[in-house]
Tab-separated table of C-alpha atoms in Angstrom:
chain	number	residue	atom	x	y	z
A	16	UNK	CA	123.526	118.719	166.029
A	17	UNK	CA	126.237	119.005	163.389
A	18	UNK	CA	128.966	116.422	163.770
A	19	UNK	CA	132.527	117.661	163.726
A	20	UNK	CA	135.688	115.724	162.950
A	21	UNK	CA	137.722	114.143	165.726
A	22	UNK	CA	141.067	115.971	165.853
A	23	UNK	CA	144.300	115.108	167.633
A	24	UNK	CA	148.009	115.808	167.469
A	25	UNK	CA	151.026	113.528	167.472
A	26	UNK	CA	151.943	110.349	165.672
A	27	UNK	CA	149.273	107.864	164.647
A	28	UNK	CA	149.132	104.096	164.914
A	29	UNK	CA	148.283	102.555	161.541
A	30	UNK	CA	146.342	99.350	161.052
A	31	UNK	CA	147.112	97.932	157.674
A	32	UNK	CA	146.020	100.680	155.320
A	33	UNK	CA	148.212	99.237	152.575
A	34	UNK	CA	147.244	97.659	149.335
A	35	UNK	CA	147.734	97.741	145.620
A	36	UNK	CA	149.920	99.702	143.195
A	37	UNK	CA	149.092	103.320	142.454
A	38	UNK	CA	146.209	103.683	140.019
A	39	UNK	CA	145.832	106.884	138.025
A	40	UNK	CA	142.378	107.319	136.529
A	41	UNK	CA	141.803	109.390	133.423
A	42	UNK	CA	138.943	111.809	133.034
A	43	UNK	CA	136.082	110.213	131.122
A	44	UNK	CA	135.563	111.536	127.625
A	45	UNK	CA	132.102	112.697	126.534
A	46	UNK	CA	131.708	109.522	124.452
A	47	UNK	CA	132.179	107.424	127.613
A	48	UNK	CA	129.454	109.254	129.504
A	49	UNK	CA	125.753	108.412	129.456
A	50	UNK	CA	123.915	110.473	126.863
A	51	UNK	CA	121.872	112.068	129.651
A	52	UNK	CA	124.912	113.759	131.247
A	53	UNK	CA	124.998	117.457	130.434
A	54	UNK	CA	127.101	119.169	133.125
A	55	UNK	CA	130.047	118.626	135.448
A	56	UNK	CA	131.073	119.979	138.816
A	57	UNK	CA	134.209	119.787	140.978
A	58	UNK	CA	134.331	120.248	144.757
A	59	UNK	CA	136.298	123.488	144.401
A	60	UNK	CA	133.757	125.091	142.109
A	61	UNK	CA	130.792	123.764	144.099
A	62	UNK	CA	132.339	125.169	147.273
A	63	UNK	CA	132.888	128.498	145.506
A	64	UNK	CA	129.187	128.810	144.683
A	65	UNK	CA	128.204	127.675	148.165
A	66	UNK	CA	130.539	130.253	149.697
A	67	UNK	CA	129.723	133.128	147.316
A	68	UNK	CA	127.850	132.886	144.002
A	69	UNK	CA	129.702	135.923	142.653
A	70	UNK	CA	133.055	134.252	143.376
A	71	UNK	CA	131.869	131.270	141.355
A	72	UNK	CA	131.006	133.586	138.477
A	73	UNK	CA	134.383	135.365	138.594
A	74	UNK	CA	136.285	132.070	138.573
A	75	UNK	CA	134.126	129.803	136.429
A	76	UNK	CA	132.358	132.090	133.941
A	77	UNK	CA	134.459	135.258	133.696
A	78	UNK	CA	137.638	133.238	134.348
A	79	UNK	CA	139.331	136.208	135.906
A	80	UNK	CA	143.038	135.653	136.524
A	81	UNK	CA	144.200	135.166	140.092
A	82	UNK	CA	147.822	135.677	140.961
A	83	UNK	CA	148.931	132.824	143.218
A	84	UNK	CA	149.917	133.763	146.746
A	85	UNK	CA	152.986	132.543	148.581
A	86	UNK	CA	150.722	130.363	150.736
A	87	UNK	CA	149.125	128.748	147.685
A	88	UNK	CA	152.494	128.167	146.041
A	89	UNK	CA	153.810	126.607	149.246
A	90	UNK	CA	150.792	124.317	149.416
A	91	UNK	CA	151.282	123.234	145.818
A	92	UNK	CA	154.966	122.499	146.483
A	93	UNK	CA	154.314	120.476	149.633
A	94	UNK	CA	151.643	118.427	147.864
A	95	UNK	CA	154.093	117.703	145.037
A	96	UNK	CA	156.797	116.579	147.469
A	97	UNK	CA	154.434	114.277	149.365
A	98	UNK	CA	153.216	112.758	146.108
A	99	UNK	CA	156.781	112.054	144.966
A	100	UNK	CA	157.827	110.780	148.391
A	101	UNK	CA	155.800	107.619	147.826
A	102	UNK	CA	157.720	106.931	144.613
A	103	UNK	CA	160.646	106.020	146.865
A	104	UNK	CA	160.987	102.550	148.418
A	105	UNK	CA	159.468	102.427	151.929
A	106	UNK	CA	162.829	102.478	153.693
A	107	UNK	CA	163.777	105.641	151.815
A	108	UNK	CA	160.761	107.707	152.861
A	109	UNK	CA	162.584	109.715	155.487
A	110	UNK	CA	162.504	113.375	156.519
A	111	UNK	CA	165.889	113.913	154.867
A	112	UNK	CA	164.662	112.354	151.620
A	113	UNK	CA	161.565	114.576	151.665
A	114	UNK	CA	163.741	117.626	152.264
A	115	UNK	CA	165.914	116.679	149.315
A	116	UNK	CA	162.815	116.739	147.092
A	117	UNK	CA	161.825	120.310	147.906
A	118	UNK	CA	164.121	122.275	145.598
A	119	UNK	CA	163.851	119.905	142.582
A	120	UNK	CA	160.059	119.833	142.865
A	121	UNK	CA	159.923	123.636	143.022
A	122	UNK	CA	162.062	123.861	139.895
A	123	UNK	CA	159.726	121.420	138.139
A	124	UNK	CA	156.596	123.290	139.207
A	125	UNK	CA	157.935	126.660	138.078
A	126	UNK	CA	158.843	125.150	134.702
A	127	UNK	CA	155.338	123.699	134.304
A	128	UNK	CA	153.500	126.650	135.883
A	129	UNK	CA	155.603	129.799	135.305
A	130	UNK	CA	153.044	131.935	137.109
A	131	UNK	CA	154.231	130.417	140.401
A	132	UNK	CA	157.508	132.311	140.097
A	133	UNK	CA	155.469	135.517	140.288
A	134	UNK	CA	154.813	135.072	144.001
A	135	UNK	CA	158.215	136.678	144.609
A	136	UNK	CA	158.743	140.340	143.700
A	137	UNK	CA	161.729	140.404	141.373
A	138	UNK	CA	164.489	137.830	141.324
A	139	UNK	CA	165.166	137.432	145.039
A	140	UNK	CA	167.267	134.362	145.931
A	141	UNK	CA	166.934	135.029	149.688
A	142	UNK	CA	163.128	135.090	149.381
A	143	UNK	CA	163.146	131.838	147.425
A	144	UNK	CA	165.478	130.218	149.957
A	145	UNK	CA	163.218	131.274	152.849
A	146	UNK	CA	160.222	129.944	150.928
A	147	UNK	CA	161.858	126.549	150.407
A	148	UNK	CA	162.802	126.369	154.084
A	149	UNK	CA	159.210	127.126	155.078
A	150	UNK	CA	158.003	124.270	152.861
A	151	UNK	CA	160.524	121.921	154.455
A	152	UNK	CA	159.228	122.938	157.891
A	153	UNK	CA	155.722	121.845	156.889
A	154	UNK	CA	157.137	118.465	155.936
A	155	UNK	CA	158.392	118.151	159.506
A	156	UNK	CA	154.748	118.478	160.548
A	157	UNK	CA	153.834	115.667	158.189
A	158	UNK	CA	156.389	113.291	159.688
A	159	UNK	CA	155.136	114.185	163.158
A	160	UNK	CA	151.761	112.585	162.387
A	161	UNK	CA	152.507	109.875	159.806
A	162	UNK	CA	155.238	107.347	159.106
A	163	UNK	CA	155.195	106.913	155.309
A	164	UNK	CA	157.454	103.873	155.562
A	165	UNK	CA	154.419	101.967	156.852
A	166	UNK	CA	152.035	103.075	154.105
A	167	UNK	CA	151.416	102.073	150.499
A	168	UNK	CA	148.756	104.408	149.110
A	169	UNK	CA	146.536	102.905	146.473
A	170	UNK	CA	146.106	106.198	144.632
A	171	UNK	CA	147.814	109.597	144.715
A	172	UNK	CA	146.667	112.776	142.979
A	173	UNK	CA	144.176	110.703	141.015
A	174	UNK	CA	141.054	111.870	139.235
A	175	UNK	CA	137.835	110.199	140.322
A	176	UNK	CA	134.361	110.816	138.896
A	177	UNK	CA	130.775	109.628	139.089
A	178	UNK	CA	127.408	110.507	137.561
A	179	UNK	CA	124.631	111.573	139.928
A	180	UNK	CA	121.029	112.427	139.180
A	181	UNK	CA	121.603	110.930	135.683
A	182	UNK	CA	122.677	114.370	134.373
A	183	UNK	CA	125.583	115.616	136.498
A	184	UNK	CA	129.193	114.417	136.381
A	185	UNK	CA	130.986	115.101	139.665
A	186	UNK	CA	134.747	114.766	139.719
A	187	UNK	CA	137.830	115.781	141.642
A	188	UNK	CA	141.436	114.970	142.455
A	189	UNK	CA	142.278	112.992	145.574
A	190	UNK	CA	145.477	113.798	147.424
A	191	UNK	CA	145.665	110.193	148.567
A	192	UNK	CA	143.525	107.082	148.901
A	193	UNK	CA	144.507	104.276	151.281
A	194	UNK	CA	142.836	100.872	151.076
A	195	UNK	CA	142.966	98.299	153.867
A	196	UNK	CA	143.171	94.540	153.212
A	197	UNK	CA	139.482	94.266	154.145
A	198	UNK	CA	138.605	96.866	151.478
A	199	UNK	CA	138.042	99.791	153.856
A	200	UNK	CA	138.825	103.176	152.308
A	201	UNK	CA	140.584	106.142	153.878
A	202	UNK	CA	140.611	109.450	151.988
A	203	UNK	CA	143.546	111.662	153.012
A	204	UNK	CA	143.817	115.376	152.277
A	205	UNK	CA	146.903	117.456	153.089
A	206	UNK	CA	146.345	120.965	154.445
A	207	UNK	CA	149.258	123.362	154.723
A	208	UNK	CA	147.338	126.060	156.559
A	209	UNK	CA	146.752	126.139	160.291
A	210	UNK	CA	144.489	123.808	162.227
A	211	UNK	CA	140.833	124.230	161.307
A	212	UNK	CA	138.798	127.261	162.095
A	213	UNK	CA	135.110	126.612	161.610
A	214	UNK	CA	134.762	128.389	158.229
A	215	UNK	CA	137.682	126.512	156.694
A	216	UNK	CA	136.786	123.246	158.410
A	217	UNK	CA	133.356	123.304	156.752
A	218	UNK	CA	134.911	123.851	153.303
A	219	UNK	CA	137.480	121.090	153.861
A	220	UNK	CA	134.813	118.622	154.977
A	221	UNK	CA	132.622	119.569	152.004
A	222	UNK	CA	135.508	118.649	149.702
A	223	UNK	CA	136.109	115.303	151.431
A	224	UNK	CA	132.412	114.405	151.444
A	225	UNK	CA	132.399	115.149	147.711
A	226	UNK	CA	135.167	112.558	147.241
A	227	UNK	CA	133.384	110.122	149.557
A	228	UNK	CA	130.217	110.414	147.473
A	229	UNK	CA	132.136	109.674	144.253
A	230	UNK	CA	133.818	106.629	145.811
A	231	UNK	CA	130.540	105.323	147.208
A	232	UNK	CA	128.749	105.698	143.880
A	233	UNK	CA	131.566	104.110	141.845
A	234	UNK	CA	132.796	101.400	144.225
A	235	UNK	CA	129.814	100.738	146.434
A	236	UNK	CA	131.886	101.410	149.576
A	237	UNK	CA	131.416	104.275	152.001
A	238	UNK	CA	134.899	105.439	153.060
A	239	UNK	CA	135.593	104.489	156.643
A	240	UNK	CA	137.655	107.601	157.335
A	241	UNK	CA	137.957	111.057	155.804
A	242	UNK	CA	141.267	112.387	157.116
A	243	UNK	CA	142.586	115.943	157.125
A	244	UNK	CA	146.298	116.294	157.886
A	245	UNK	CA	147.069	119.844	159.052
A	246	UNK	CA	150.822	119.956	158.602
A	247	UNK	CA	151.507	123.361	160.118
A	248	UNK	CA	150.162	122.282	163.505
A	249	UNK	CA	150.831	118.531	163.140
A	250	UNK	CA	147.144	117.900	163.730
A	251	UNK	CA	144.962	115.110	162.367
A	252	UNK	CA	141.193	115.420	161.967
A	253	UNK	CA	139.168	112.298	161.177
A	254	UNK	CA	135.557	112.119	160.102
A	255	UNK	CA	133.518	108.980	159.417
A	256	UNK	CA	130.533	109.453	157.092
A	257	UNK	CA	127.680	106.997	156.614
A	258	UNK	CA	125.479	106.134	153.638
A	259	UNK	CA	122.511	108.160	154.879
A	260	UNK	CA	124.692	111.252	155.236
A	261	UNK	CA	126.138	110.796	151.737
A	262	UNK	CA	122.626	110.488	150.308
A	263	UNK	CA	121.771	113.843	151.883
A	264	UNK	CA	125.022	115.278	150.598
A	265	UNK	CA	124.228	114.085	147.073
A	266	UNK	CA	120.939	115.969	147.215
A	267	UNK	CA	122.883	119.045	148.350
A	268	UNK	CA	125.301	118.787	145.406
A	269	UNK	CA	122.469	118.361	142.895
A	270	UNK	CA	120.623	121.317	144.429
A	271	UNK	CA	123.782	123.429	144.120
A	272	UNK	CA	124.129	122.490	140.482
A	273	UNK	CA	120.516	123.421	139.750
A	274	UNK	CA	121.036	126.748	141.542
A	275	UNK	CA	124.129	127.374	139.388
A	276	UNK	CA	122.089	126.657	136.252
A	277	UNK	CA	119.367	129.056	137.364
A	278	UNK	CA	121.881	131.780	138.207
A	279	UNK	CA	123.589	131.333	134.830
A	280	UNK	CA	120.317	131.525	132.933
A	281	UNK	CA	119.336	134.680	134.849
A	282	UNK	CA	122.900	136.076	134.763
A	283	UNK	CA	122.410	136.720	138.470
A	284	UNK	CA	125.338	135.852	140.747
A	285	UNK	CA	125.126	137.811	143.977
A	286	UNK	CA	127.924	138.332	146.504
A	287	UNK	CA	127.713	136.670	149.891
A	288	UNK	CA	130.040	138.562	152.246
A	289	UNK	CA	131.788	136.539	154.934
A	290	UNK	CA	135.125	136.245	156.728
A	291	UNK	CA	136.452	134.533	153.614
A	292	UNK	CA	136.266	137.852	151.732
A	293	UNK	CA	139.598	138.770	153.329
A	294	UNK	CA	141.280	136.213	151.043
A	295	UNK	CA	139.375	137.077	147.843
A	296	UNK	CA	141.319	138.346	144.830
A	297	UNK	CA	138.330	140.179	143.346
A	298	UNK	CA	137.216	142.696	145.967
A	299	UNK	CA	137.756	145.580	143.503
A	300	UNK	CA	134.974	144.148	141.321
A	301	UNK	CA	132.602	143.196	144.129
A	302	UNK	CA	129.540	145.349	144.862
A	303	UNK	CA	129.967	144.604	148.574
A	304	UNK	CA	133.202	146.604	148.394
A	305	UNK	CA	131.970	149.336	146.044
A	306	UNK	CA	133.053	147.581	142.839
A	307	UNK	CA	131.218	146.688	139.642
A	308	UNK	CA	131.454	143.222	138.042
A	309	UNK	CA	132.392	143.094	134.357
A	310	UNK	CA	129.588	142.654	131.786
A	311	UNK	CA	128.282	139.121	131.720
A	312	UNK	CA	129.980	137.173	128.901
A	313	UNK	CA	128.083	136.285	125.765
A	314	UNK	CA	126.459	132.877	126.063
A	315	UNK	CA	128.920	131.498	123.515
A	316	UNK	CA	131.789	132.421	125.843
A	317	UNK	CA	130.356	130.635	128.879
A	318	UNK	CA	132.223	127.344	129.524
A	319	UNK	CA	130.593	124.269	128.017
A	320	UNK	CA	128.386	122.180	130.275
A	321	UNK	CA	130.935	119.356	130.554
A	322	UNK	CA	133.780	121.723	131.360
A	323	UNK	CA	133.914	122.743	134.974
A	324	UNK	CA	135.603	126.066	134.182
A	325	UNK	CA	139.068	124.588	134.626
A	326	UNK	CA	140.182	121.211	133.343
A	327	UNK	CA	141.631	120.542	136.782
A	328	UNK	CA	140.464	121.872	140.144
A	329	UNK	CA	142.405	124.702	141.728
A	330	UNK	CA	145.968	124.019	142.817
A	331	UNK	CA	146.138	122.027	146.056
A	332	UNK	CA	147.309	124.953	148.120
A	333	UNK	CA	144.585	127.298	146.971
A	334	UNK	CA	141.964	125.920	149.327
A	335	UNK	CA	144.085	126.232	152.441
Protein backbone atom coordinates (compact mmCIF):
# COMPACT_ATOMS: atom_id res chain seq x y z
CA UNK A 1 0.00 0.00 0.00
CA UNK A 2 1.32 3.43 -0.95
CA UNK A 3 2.33 5.51 2.04
CA UNK A 4 0.99 9.03 2.22
CA UNK A 5 2.36 11.98 4.16
CA UNK A 6 1.06 12.77 7.63
CA UNK A 7 -0.77 16.12 7.41
CA UNK A 8 -2.00 18.45 10.13
CA UNK A 9 -2.92 22.08 10.68
CA UNK A 10 -1.87 24.59 13.30
CA UNK A 11 1.41 25.60 14.85
CA UNK A 12 4.23 23.09 15.22
CA UNK A 13 6.55 22.36 18.11
CA UNK A 14 10.18 22.44 16.95
CA UNK A 15 12.96 20.34 18.40
CA UNK A 16 16.26 21.96 17.66
CA UNK A 17 16.32 22.07 13.88
CA UNK A 18 18.95 24.81 13.98
CA UNK A 19 22.52 24.73 12.89
CA UNK A 20 25.10 26.40 10.75
CA UNK A 21 25.24 29.49 8.54
CA UNK A 22 23.51 29.45 5.17
CA UNK A 23 25.49 27.58 2.54
CA UNK A 24 24.89 28.31 -1.13
CA UNK A 25 26.23 25.61 -3.44
CA UNK A 26 27.21 26.36 -7.00
CA UNK A 27 26.34 24.13 -9.91
CA UNK A 28 29.24 21.85 -10.78
CA UNK A 29 31.00 22.67 -14.02
CA UNK A 30 31.56 19.94 -16.62
CA UNK A 31 35.25 19.81 -15.66
CA UNK A 32 34.26 18.94 -12.07
CA UNK A 33 32.09 16.03 -13.13
CA UNK A 34 33.25 12.46 -13.70
CA UNK A 35 34.07 11.86 -17.35
CA UNK A 36 31.28 9.26 -17.49
CA UNK A 37 28.52 11.83 -16.82
CA UNK A 38 26.65 12.67 -20.00
CA UNK A 39 23.22 14.01 -18.98
CA UNK A 40 21.42 15.95 -16.26
CA UNK A 41 17.90 16.01 -14.91
CA UNK A 42 15.96 18.22 -12.49
CA UNK A 43 12.87 17.18 -10.52
CA UNK A 44 10.68 19.58 -12.50
CA UNK A 45 11.68 18.16 -15.85
CA UNK A 46 11.57 14.56 -14.61
CA UNK A 47 8.07 15.18 -13.25
CA UNK A 48 7.07 16.71 -16.59
CA UNK A 49 8.04 13.55 -18.47
CA UNK A 50 6.40 11.36 -15.85
CA UNK A 51 3.20 13.40 -16.10
CA UNK A 52 3.16 13.80 -19.90
CA UNK A 53 6.04 13.07 -22.30
CA UNK A 54 4.72 15.66 -24.76
CA UNK A 55 4.78 18.34 -22.05
CA UNK A 56 8.42 17.47 -21.44
CA UNK A 57 9.13 17.91 -25.14
CA UNK A 58 7.34 21.27 -25.32
CA UNK A 59 9.24 22.62 -22.32
CA UNK A 60 12.65 20.97 -22.61
CA UNK A 61 13.23 20.43 -26.35
CA UNK A 62 10.98 22.91 -28.16
CA UNK A 63 11.35 25.40 -25.29
CA UNK A 64 7.98 26.89 -26.01
CA UNK A 65 7.32 30.09 -24.07
CA UNK A 66 4.85 29.96 -21.20
CA UNK A 67 3.31 33.15 -19.92
CA UNK A 68 3.38 33.07 -16.12
CA UNK A 69 0.03 32.98 -14.38
CA UNK A 70 -0.98 35.10 -11.42
CA UNK A 71 -0.76 31.99 -9.23
CA UNK A 72 2.79 31.26 -10.37
CA UNK A 73 3.86 34.86 -9.88
CA UNK A 74 2.35 34.85 -6.39
CA UNK A 75 4.21 31.66 -5.55
CA UNK A 76 7.48 33.13 -6.77
CA UNK A 77 6.91 36.27 -4.67
CA UNK A 78 6.05 34.37 -1.49
CA UNK A 79 9.12 32.15 -1.89
CA UNK A 80 11.29 35.26 -2.29
CA UNK A 81 9.84 36.86 0.85
CA UNK A 82 10.35 33.72 2.94
CA UNK A 83 13.93 33.42 1.72
CA UNK A 84 14.68 37.03 2.67
CA UNK A 85 12.86 36.74 5.99
CA UNK A 86 15.68 34.59 7.34
CA UNK A 87 18.19 37.33 6.52
CA UNK A 88 16.70 39.22 9.46
CA UNK A 89 17.81 38.57 13.05
CA UNK A 90 15.56 36.00 14.77
CA UNK A 91 13.71 38.58 16.85
CA UNK A 92 12.84 40.51 13.69
CA UNK A 93 11.17 37.63 11.86
CA UNK A 94 7.63 38.76 12.53
CA UNK A 95 4.46 38.85 10.43
CA UNK A 96 4.79 42.63 10.10
CA UNK A 97 8.39 42.31 8.92
CA UNK A 98 7.36 39.70 6.34
CA UNK A 99 4.56 41.96 5.14
CA UNK A 100 7.01 44.82 4.74
CA UNK A 101 9.08 42.64 2.39
CA UNK A 102 6.26 41.94 -0.06
CA UNK A 103 6.29 45.10 -2.17
CA UNK A 104 10.11 45.49 -2.32
CA UNK A 105 10.54 41.84 -3.29
CA UNK A 106 7.92 42.18 -6.03
CA UNK A 107 9.73 45.22 -7.41
CA UNK A 108 13.00 43.27 -7.40
CA UNK A 109 11.46 40.24 -9.11
CA UNK A 110 9.84 42.32 -11.85
CA UNK A 111 13.17 44.05 -12.48
CA UNK A 112 14.97 40.70 -12.75
CA UNK A 113 12.14 38.87 -14.55
CA UNK A 114 10.15 41.46 -16.55
CA UNK A 115 7.81 38.77 -17.84
CA UNK A 116 6.22 38.61 -14.38
CA UNK A 117 4.68 42.04 -14.92
CA UNK A 118 2.73 40.51 -17.81
CA UNK A 119 0.41 38.63 -15.45
CA UNK A 120 -1.63 41.84 -15.20
CA UNK A 121 -3.48 43.13 -18.28
CA UNK A 122 -2.28 46.69 -18.79
CA UNK A 123 -0.97 48.94 -16.06
CA UNK A 124 -3.52 48.32 -13.32
CA UNK A 125 -2.46 49.58 -9.87
CA UNK A 126 -5.60 48.15 -8.21
CA UNK A 127 -4.83 44.69 -9.63
CA UNK A 128 -1.24 44.90 -8.41
CA UNK A 129 -2.38 46.05 -4.96
CA UNK A 130 -4.85 43.14 -4.71
CA UNK A 131 -2.09 40.77 -5.83
CA UNK A 132 0.29 42.01 -3.13
CA UNK A 133 -2.43 41.69 -0.49
CA UNK A 134 -3.10 38.10 -1.58
CA UNK A 135 0.60 37.30 -1.19
CA UNK A 136 0.61 38.83 2.29
CA UNK A 137 -2.38 36.64 3.20
CA UNK A 138 -0.38 33.53 2.30
CA UNK A 139 2.34 34.71 4.66
CA UNK A 140 -0.26 34.69 7.43
CA UNK A 141 -0.67 30.98 6.67
CA UNK A 142 3.06 30.50 7.03
CA UNK A 143 3.15 32.09 10.48
CA UNK A 144 0.21 29.92 11.52
CA UNK A 145 2.36 26.79 11.17
CA UNK A 146 5.93 27.95 11.85
CA UNK A 147 7.70 30.39 14.14
CA UNK A 148 10.77 31.52 12.17
CA UNK A 149 12.25 33.14 15.26
CA UNK A 150 13.05 29.62 16.49
CA UNK A 151 14.69 28.42 13.27
CA UNK A 152 18.09 28.87 11.65
CA UNK A 153 17.97 27.14 8.27
CA UNK A 154 21.24 25.70 7.09
CA UNK A 155 20.47 26.34 3.43
CA UNK A 156 17.88 28.38 1.51
CA UNK A 157 17.22 28.30 -2.23
CA UNK A 158 20.42 26.31 -2.66
CA UNK A 159 21.43 24.12 -5.57
CA UNK A 160 22.24 20.53 -4.70
CA UNK A 161 23.42 17.81 -7.10
CA UNK A 162 24.62 14.23 -7.23
CA UNK A 163 25.68 11.69 -9.85
CA UNK A 164 23.67 8.47 -10.08
CA UNK A 165 24.21 5.45 -12.29
CA UNK A 166 27.67 6.91 -13.11
CA UNK A 167 26.18 8.81 -16.09
CA UNK A 168 23.34 11.02 -14.82
CA UNK A 169 23.67 14.27 -12.88
CA UNK A 170 20.53 14.99 -10.84
CA UNK A 171 20.13 18.45 -9.39
CA UNK A 172 17.57 20.86 -8.01
CA UNK A 173 16.96 23.86 -5.79
CA UNK A 174 15.86 23.38 -2.20
CA UNK A 175 13.47 25.89 -0.68
CA UNK A 176 15.00 25.21 2.72
CA UNK A 177 17.16 22.67 4.53
CA UNK A 178 17.12 22.44 8.33
CA UNK A 179 19.79 20.48 10.19
CA UNK A 180 19.44 19.35 13.80
CA UNK A 181 22.38 19.24 16.24
CA UNK A 182 22.45 15.45 15.84
CA UNK A 183 22.82 15.84 12.05
CA UNK A 184 19.22 14.94 11.15
CA UNK A 185 17.98 16.64 7.98
CA UNK A 186 14.59 18.18 7.29
CA UNK A 187 13.78 19.27 3.73
CA UNK A 188 11.10 21.99 3.64
CA UNK A 189 9.13 22.98 0.56
CA UNK A 190 6.68 25.90 0.48
CA UNK A 191 3.44 25.42 -1.46
CA UNK A 192 1.20 28.38 -2.14
CA UNK A 193 -1.64 26.36 -3.63
CA UNK A 194 -4.33 24.62 -1.62
CA UNK A 195 -3.85 21.56 0.54
CA UNK A 196 -2.89 18.49 -1.46
CA UNK A 197 -5.16 16.74 -3.86
CA UNK A 198 -3.80 13.35 -4.83
CA UNK A 199 -2.46 14.36 -8.28
CA UNK A 200 -0.54 17.33 -6.90
CA UNK A 201 0.51 15.49 -3.75
CA UNK A 202 2.22 12.82 -5.86
CA UNK A 203 4.14 15.46 -7.85
CA UNK A 204 5.16 17.32 -4.68
CA UNK A 205 6.40 14.12 -3.03
CA UNK A 206 8.29 13.16 -6.20
CA UNK A 207 10.13 16.48 -6.00
CA UNK A 208 11.00 16.03 -2.32
CA UNK A 209 12.16 12.44 -2.81
CA UNK A 210 14.40 13.73 -5.60
CA UNK A 211 16.03 16.12 -3.11
CA UNK A 212 16.23 13.37 -0.49
CA UNK A 213 18.05 11.12 -2.95
CA UNK A 214 20.60 13.85 -3.74
CA UNK A 215 21.22 14.51 -0.03
CA UNK A 216 21.57 10.81 0.74
CA UNK A 217 24.04 10.26 -2.10
CA UNK A 218 26.14 13.33 -1.27
CA UNK A 219 26.01 13.35 2.54
CA UNK A 220 25.30 9.75 3.42
CA UNK A 221 22.23 10.78 5.46
CA UNK A 222 18.63 9.94 4.66
CA UNK A 223 16.54 13.02 5.54
CA UNK A 224 14.44 12.39 8.61
CA UNK A 225 11.55 14.52 7.38
CA UNK A 226 10.33 15.77 4.01
CA UNK A 227 7.97 18.63 4.86
CA UNK A 228 5.40 20.35 2.67
CA UNK A 229 4.04 23.63 4.03
CA UNK A 230 0.71 24.46 2.36
CA UNK A 231 0.38 28.13 3.18
CA UNK A 232 -3.10 28.75 1.81
CA UNK A 233 -4.65 26.25 4.21
CA UNK A 234 -2.00 26.49 6.96
CA UNK A 235 -1.44 22.76 6.62
CA UNK A 236 1.75 20.77 7.17
CA UNK A 237 2.42 17.41 5.52
CA UNK A 238 5.39 15.34 6.71
CA UNK A 239 6.85 12.28 5.06
CA UNK A 240 9.75 10.17 6.32
CA UNK A 241 11.60 8.18 3.64
CA UNK A 242 14.03 5.33 4.26
CA UNK A 243 17.12 4.11 2.42
CA UNK A 244 15.32 1.20 0.75
CA UNK A 245 12.67 3.55 -0.63
CA UNK A 246 15.31 5.97 -1.94
CA UNK A 247 17.10 3.10 -3.68
CA UNK A 248 13.86 2.25 -5.46
CA UNK A 249 13.34 5.90 -6.27
CA UNK A 250 16.84 6.13 -7.76
CA UNK A 251 15.99 3.26 -10.09
CA UNK A 252 12.82 5.14 -11.06
CA UNK A 253 14.77 8.32 -11.89
CA UNK A 254 17.33 6.41 -13.97
CA UNK A 255 14.53 4.59 -15.80
CA UNK A 256 12.86 7.94 -16.55
CA UNK A 257 16.09 9.31 -17.93
CA UNK A 258 16.57 6.28 -20.19
CA UNK A 259 12.97 6.65 -21.40
CA UNK A 260 13.65 10.32 -22.18
CA UNK A 261 16.74 9.33 -24.18
CA UNK A 262 14.75 6.74 -26.13
CA UNK A 263 11.94 9.20 -26.84
CA UNK A 264 14.44 11.83 -28.00
CA UNK A 265 16.21 9.40 -30.31
CA UNK A 266 12.86 8.29 -31.79
CA UNK A 267 11.45 11.85 -31.75
CA UNK A 268 8.38 10.28 -30.15
CA UNK A 269 6.84 12.17 -27.22
CA UNK A 270 3.21 11.20 -26.79
CA UNK A 271 0.58 13.08 -24.78
CA UNK A 272 -0.76 11.57 -21.58
CA UNK A 273 -4.10 13.24 -20.83
CA UNK A 274 -5.00 13.74 -17.18
CA UNK A 275 -6.63 16.25 -14.84
CA UNK A 276 -3.42 18.26 -15.04
CA UNK A 277 -4.22 19.15 -18.67
CA UNK A 278 -6.51 21.88 -17.34
CA UNK A 279 -3.40 23.84 -16.30
CA UNK A 280 -1.34 23.21 -19.46
CA UNK A 281 -0.28 26.17 -21.59
CA UNK A 282 0.05 24.10 -24.77
CA UNK A 283 -3.36 22.55 -25.39
CA UNK A 284 -3.56 24.24 -28.83
CA UNK A 285 -0.58 22.15 -29.96
CA UNK A 286 -1.64 18.89 -28.31
CA UNK A 287 -3.13 16.08 -30.42
CA UNK A 288 -5.42 15.18 -27.50
CA UNK A 289 -7.11 18.54 -28.07
CA UNK A 290 -7.02 18.52 -31.88
CA UNK A 291 -3.67 20.33 -32.17
CA UNK A 292 -0.46 19.51 -34.01
CA UNK A 293 2.98 19.78 -32.35
CA UNK A 294 5.61 21.83 -34.18
CA UNK A 295 8.22 19.97 -36.28
CA UNK A 296 10.82 18.28 -34.13
CA UNK A 297 13.91 20.52 -33.86
CA UNK A 298 17.09 19.63 -35.68
CA UNK A 299 19.38 17.55 -33.51
CA UNK A 300 21.78 20.49 -33.25
CA UNK A 301 19.02 22.55 -31.63
CA UNK A 302 18.21 19.99 -28.94
CA UNK A 303 19.63 21.08 -25.55
CA UNK A 304 23.03 19.62 -24.71
CA UNK A 305 23.10 16.54 -22.51
CA UNK A 306 24.38 18.45 -19.46
CA UNK A 307 21.78 21.18 -19.83
CA UNK A 308 18.44 20.28 -18.36
CA UNK A 309 16.55 22.57 -20.75
CA UNK A 310 16.67 25.47 -18.31
CA UNK A 311 19.67 26.47 -16.25
CA UNK A 312 17.38 26.63 -13.24
CA UNK A 313 14.22 24.64 -12.56
CA UNK A 314 10.88 26.33 -13.08
CA UNK A 315 9.98 29.22 -10.81
CA UNK A 316 8.91 28.07 -7.35
CA UNK A 317 5.27 28.90 -7.89
CA UNK A 318 4.98 27.04 -11.16
CA UNK A 319 4.58 23.63 -9.55
CA UNK A 320 1.77 24.66 -7.25
